[in-house]
Amino acid sequence: MDRKIKAYKKIYRKAIEKTGLNNVDDRVEAYAVRLSKMYASDDFRKHNVYPSTNTLHVYAVIAMCLELKQFGFSDTDIMDYINAGFEARRTFFNVIIAIINALPNSFDIARKWNIGDHEKRMTDGSITYDYFNVTRDKVEYRISKCMYVEMFETYGIRPLCKIFCNTDTRAYSGLTRHVEFIRHSDLSDGPACHDEVIRKC
């Protein structure tokens, strides 16, 4: 656990440096204290039963949100600062997406991602689907309950779960050759997540 906290301290340091706030070392240590307490909490034990959600990571991001929120930043700014902290990871992710986008079967790869993710979420119960429909050329689903959102809501910052909700949007924005992604709504600011992933001809 200490190694995880140390790793997330480095990421939070990058985020806090982007804010322009002073006393960076003190703020990073305050984050580490908060995250340690959160990891030791009953809420963490309750949530850390869904292997597909990586609760350690979700809680680390929630702690960042809570620290930044106390400084009066808007939700949009908080998301930007945290995304900046994870910039190295996002750069690597974008390279992988660019490689997949160059492949003629990129939609089939995306289709398999969705099927695999659905199976994992159904197995551990981390997501409740109203429906999950797959055809050769389209994946469409509607989600009415998600443990990512539940975790953020526990700490009173449900809208900031969009940090995770936007992962799909970022991924599909790089898959432009053979995939069209339509997000009708997401659970961070509405009653359901409703997405369509469509093969481009």
Tab-separated table of C-alpha atoms in Angstrom:
chain	number	residue	atom	x	y	z
A	1	MET	CA	0.000	0.000	0.000
A	2	ASP	CA	2.854	2.395	0.829
A	3	ARG	CA	4.293	1.892	-2.664
A	4	LYS	CA	0.945	2.750	-4.218
A	5	ILE	CA	0.627	5.910	-2.152
A	6	LYS	CA	4.174	6.922	-3.099
A	7	ALA	CA	3.385	6.446	-6.795
A	8	TYR	CA	0.183	8.487	-6.569
A	9	LYS	CA	1.999	11.234	-4.649
A	10	LYS	CA	4.207	11.741	-7.714
A	11	ILE	CA	1.164	12.022	-9.948
A	12	TYR	CA	-0.554	14.430	-7.561
A	13	ARG	CA	2.607	16.529	-7.404
A	14	LYS	CA	2.387	17.044	-11.175
A	15	ALA	CA	-1.268	17.994	-10.823
A	16	ILE	CA	-0.702	20.457	-7.974
A	17	GLU	CA	2.228	22.055	-9.807
A	18	LYS	CA	-0.145	22.837	-12.682
A	19	THR	CA	-2.399	24.801	-10.325
A	20	GLY	CA	0.251	27.375	-9.488
A	21	LEU	CA	-0.369	26.936	-5.743
A	22	ASN	CA	2.590	27.321	-3.391
A	23	ASN	CA	3.795	24.957	-0.636
A	24	VAL	CA	3.692	22.018	-3.041
A	25	ASP	CA	5.527	19.634	-0.673
A	26	ASP	CA	3.060	20.290	2.145
A	27	ARG	CA	0.093	19.840	-0.171
A	28	VAL	CA	1.445	16.553	-1.494
A	29	GLU	CA	1.929	15.272	2.055
A	30	ALA	CA	-1.619	16.322	2.956
A	31	TYR	CA	-2.833	14.307	-0.030
A	32	ALA	CA	-0.875	11.254	1.169
A	33	VAL	CA	-2.439	11.537	4.630
A	34	ARG	CA	-5.927	11.784	3.154
A	35	LEU	CA	-5.370	8.827	0.831
A	36	SER	CA	-3.962	6.671	3.658
A	37	LYS	CA	-7.065	7.339	5.741
A	38	MET	CA	-9.328	6.599	2.805
A	39	TYR	CA	-7.588	3.280	2.125
A	40	ALA	CA	-8.111	2.353	5.808
A	41	SER	CA	-11.809	3.274	5.757
A	42	ASP	CA	-14.897	1.085	5.898
A	43	ASP	CA	-16.006	2.610	2.595
A	44	PHE	CA	-12.842	1.366	0.900
A	45	ARG	CA	-13.353	-2.141	2.266
A	46	LYS	CA	-16.952	-2.053	1.016
A	47	HIS	CA	-15.935	-0.903	-2.462
A	48	ASN	CA	-12.788	-2.992	-2.840
A	49	VAL	CA	-14.684	-6.109	-3.888
A	50	TYR	CA	-14.964	-5.365	-7.611
A	51	PRO	CA	-11.772	-6.509	-9.385
A	52	SER	CA	-12.693	-4.772	-12.645
A	53	THR	CA	-12.811	-1.285	-11.083
A	54	ASN	CA	-9.294	-1.101	-9.553
A	55	THR	CA	-10.559	0.549	-6.381
A	56	LEU	CA	-7.043	1.554	-5.288
A	57	HIS	CA	-6.767	3.709	-8.386
A	58	VAL	CA	-10.288	5.143	-8.126
A	59	TYR	CA	-9.750	6.143	-4.507
A	60	ALA	CA	-6.417	7.769	-5.363
A	61	VAL	CA	-8.198	9.945	-7.925
A	62	ILE	CA	-11.059	10.719	-5.531
A	63	ALA	CA	-8.518	11.877	-2.937
A	64	MET	CA	-6.953	14.175	-5.549
A	65	CYS	CA	-10.368	15.613	-6.351
A	66	LEU	CA	-11.144	16.238	-2.683
A	67	GLU	CA	-7.796	17.939	-2.079
A	68	LEU	CA	-8.167	20.212	-5.097
A	69	LYS	CA	-11.815	20.987	-4.379
A	70	GLN	CA	-10.953	22.497	-1.011
A	71	PHE	CA	-8.903	25.150	-2.827
A	72	GLY	CA	-12.010	26.408	-4.630
A	73	PHE	CA	-11.243	25.148	-8.120
A	74	SER	CA	-14.114	24.406	-10.491
A	75	ASP	CA	-14.867	20.822	-11.481
A	76	THR	CA	-13.571	21.540	-14.987
A	77	ASP	CA	-10.268	22.850	-13.616
A	78	ILE	CA	-9.935	19.907	-11.235
A	79	MET	CA	-10.382	17.439	-14.080
A	80	ASP	CA	-7.832	19.307	-16.190
A	81	TYR	CA	-5.260	19.359	-13.375
A	82	ILE	CA	-5.694	15.665	-12.608
A	83	ASN	CA	-5.505	14.729	-16.280
A	84	ALA	CA	-2.249	16.702	-16.438
A	85	GLY	CA	-0.925	14.636	-13.547
A	86	PHE	CA	-1.601	11.480	-15.533
A	87	GLU	CA	-0.191	12.961	-18.756
A	88	ALA	CA	2.543	10.326	-19.190
A	89	ARG	CA	0.041	7.485	-18.925
A	90	ARG	CA	-2.342	9.223	-21.293
A	91	THR	CA	0.409	9.758	-23.850
A	92	PHE	CA	1.183	6.026	-23.860
A	93	PHE	CA	-2.543	5.248	-24.120
A	94	ASN	CA	-2.895	7.613	-27.086
A	95	VAL	CA	-0.021	5.893	-28.901
A	96	ILE	CA	-1.759	2.522	-28.522
A	97	ILE	CA	-5.040	3.987	-29.772
A	98	ALA	CA	-3.263	5.513	-32.799
A	99	ILE	CA	-1.792	2.123	-33.684
A	100	ILE	CA	-5.202	0.450	-33.419
A	101	ASN	CA	-6.786	3.228	-35.490
A	102	ALA	CA	-4.394	2.415	-38.338
A	103	LEU	CA	-5.617	-1.189	-38.486
A	104	PRO	CA	-8.424	-2.177	-40.892
A	105	ASN	CA	-10.130	-4.226	-38.156
A	106	SER	CA	-10.188	-1.487	-35.511
A	107	PHE	CA	-13.971	-1.764	-35.090
A	108	ASP	CA	-13.680	-5.513	-34.468
A	109	ILE	CA	-11.066	-4.789	-31.802
A	110	ALA	CA	-13.379	-2.225	-30.166
A	111	ARG	CA	-16.253	-4.704	-30.371
A	112	LYS	CA	-14.156	-7.322	-28.535
A	113	TRP	CA	-13.159	-4.742	-25.900
A	114	ASN	CA	-16.806	-4.073	-25.162
A	115	ILE	CA	-17.752	-7.729	-25.020
A	116	GLY	CA	-14.828	-8.524	-22.711
A	117	ASP	CA	-15.544	-5.563	-20.468
A	118	HIS	CA	-19.220	-6.495	-20.258
A	119	GLU	CA	-18.312	-10.033	-19.191
A	120	LYS	CA	-15.980	-8.790	-16.441
A	121	ARG	CA	-18.473	-6.249	-15.136
A	122	MET	CA	-21.289	-8.793	-15.095
A	123	THR	CA	-19.080	-11.312	-13.298
A	124	ASP	CA	-18.147	-9.015	-10.413
A	125	GLY	CA	-21.366	-6.964	-10.387
A	126	SER	CA	-19.615	-3.605	-10.636
A	127	ILE	CA	-21.960	-2.370	-13.362
A	128	THR	CA	-25.691	-2.906	-13.886
A	129	TYR	CA	-26.766	-2.995	-17.537
A	130	ASP	CA	-30.334	-2.295	-18.567
A	131	TYR	CA	-29.337	-3.883	-21.862
A	132	PHE	CA	-26.212	-4.810	-23.840
A	133	ASN	CA	-26.816	-5.480	-27.519
A	134	VAL	CA	-24.130	-6.628	-29.956
A	135	THR	CA	-24.375	-7.161	-33.704
A	136	ARG	CA	-21.708	-7.456	-36.374
A	137	ASP	CA	-21.653	-3.691	-36.927
A	138	LYS	CA	-22.817	-2.173	-33.656
A	139	VAL	CA	-22.543	-2.329	-29.879
A	140	GLU	CA	-25.154	-0.478	-27.840
A	141	TYR	CA	-25.693	-0.490	-24.101
A	142	ARG	CA	-27.412	1.359	-21.322
A	143	ILE	CA	-26.049	1.343	-17.778
A	144	SER	CA	-28.182	2.339	-14.789
A	145	LYS	CA	-25.670	1.681	-11.989
A	146	CYS	CA	-21.879	1.906	-11.894
A	147	MET	CA	-19.549	1.482	-8.935
A	148	TYR	CA	-17.226	4.212	-10.211
A	149	VAL	CA	-20.095	6.668	-9.826
A	150	GLU	CA	-21.118	5.114	-6.499
A	151	MET	CA	-17.613	5.676	-5.107
A	152	PHE	CA	-17.529	9.319	-6.169
A	153	GLU	CA	-21.036	9.833	-4.830
A	154	THR	CA	-19.972	8.415	-1.457
A	155	TYR	CA	-17.604	11.364	-1.170
A	156	GLY	CA	-20.132	13.910	-2.451
A	157	ILE	CA	-18.402	14.583	-5.769
A	158	ARG	CA	-20.412	12.528	-8.245
A	159	PRO	CA	-19.933	14.975	-11.181
A	160	LEU	CA	-16.161	14.509	-10.973
A	161	CYS	CA	-16.579	10.852	-11.904
A	162	LYS	CA	-16.584	12.250	-15.438
A	163	ILE	CA	-12.792	11.820	-15.185
A	164	PHE	CA	-13.494	8.103	-15.646
A	165	CYS	CA	-16.621	8.454	-17.783
A	166	ASN	CA	-14.601	10.419	-20.343
A	167	THR	CA	-12.115	7.581	-20.822
A	168	ASP	CA	-14.327	6.044	-23.512
A	169	THR	CA	-14.783	9.389	-25.234
A	170	ARG	CA	-11.020	9.948	-25.342
A	171	ALA	CA	-10.362	6.457	-26.663
A	172	TYR	CA	-12.940	6.594	-29.424
A	173	SER	CA	-11.933	10.101	-30.453
A	174	GLY	CA	-8.721	8.456	-31.633
A	175	LEU	CA	-10.484	5.655	-33.502
A	176	THR	CA	-11.791	7.745	-36.366
A	177	ARG	CA	-11.169	5.565	-39.411
A	178	HIS	CA	-13.552	2.672	-38.789
A	179	VAL	CA	-15.416	3.488	-35.569
A	180	GLU	CA	-18.139	5.982	-34.716
A	181	PHE	CA	-18.851	6.528	-31.027
A	182	ILE	CA	-22.041	8.183	-29.807
A	183	ARG	CA	-22.491	8.997	-26.140
A	184	HIS	CA	-26.067	9.969	-25.446
A	185	SER	CA	-25.571	10.402	-21.695
A	186	ASP	CA	-23.390	9.310	-18.814
A	187	LEU	CA	-24.018	8.565	-15.144
A	188	SER	CA	-21.793	11.313	-13.780
A	189	ASP	CA	-24.506	13.860	-14.528
A	190	GLY	CA	-27.573	11.847	-15.463
A	191	PRO	CA	-29.676	8.763	-14.723
A	192	ALA	CA	-27.920	6.447	-17.195
A	193	CYS	CA	-24.910	5.852	-19.402
A	194	HIS	CA	-26.096	5.212	-22.961
A	195	ASP	CA	-23.491	4.558	-25.673
A	196	GLU	CA	-23.365	3.315	-29.235
A	197	VAL	CA	-20.231	2.005	-30.975
A	198	ILE	CA	-20.818	1.721	-34.716
A	199	ARG	CA	-18.783	0.335	-37.588
A	200	LYS	CA	-17.896	2.979	-40.176
A	201	CYS	CA	-18.162	1.688	-43.732
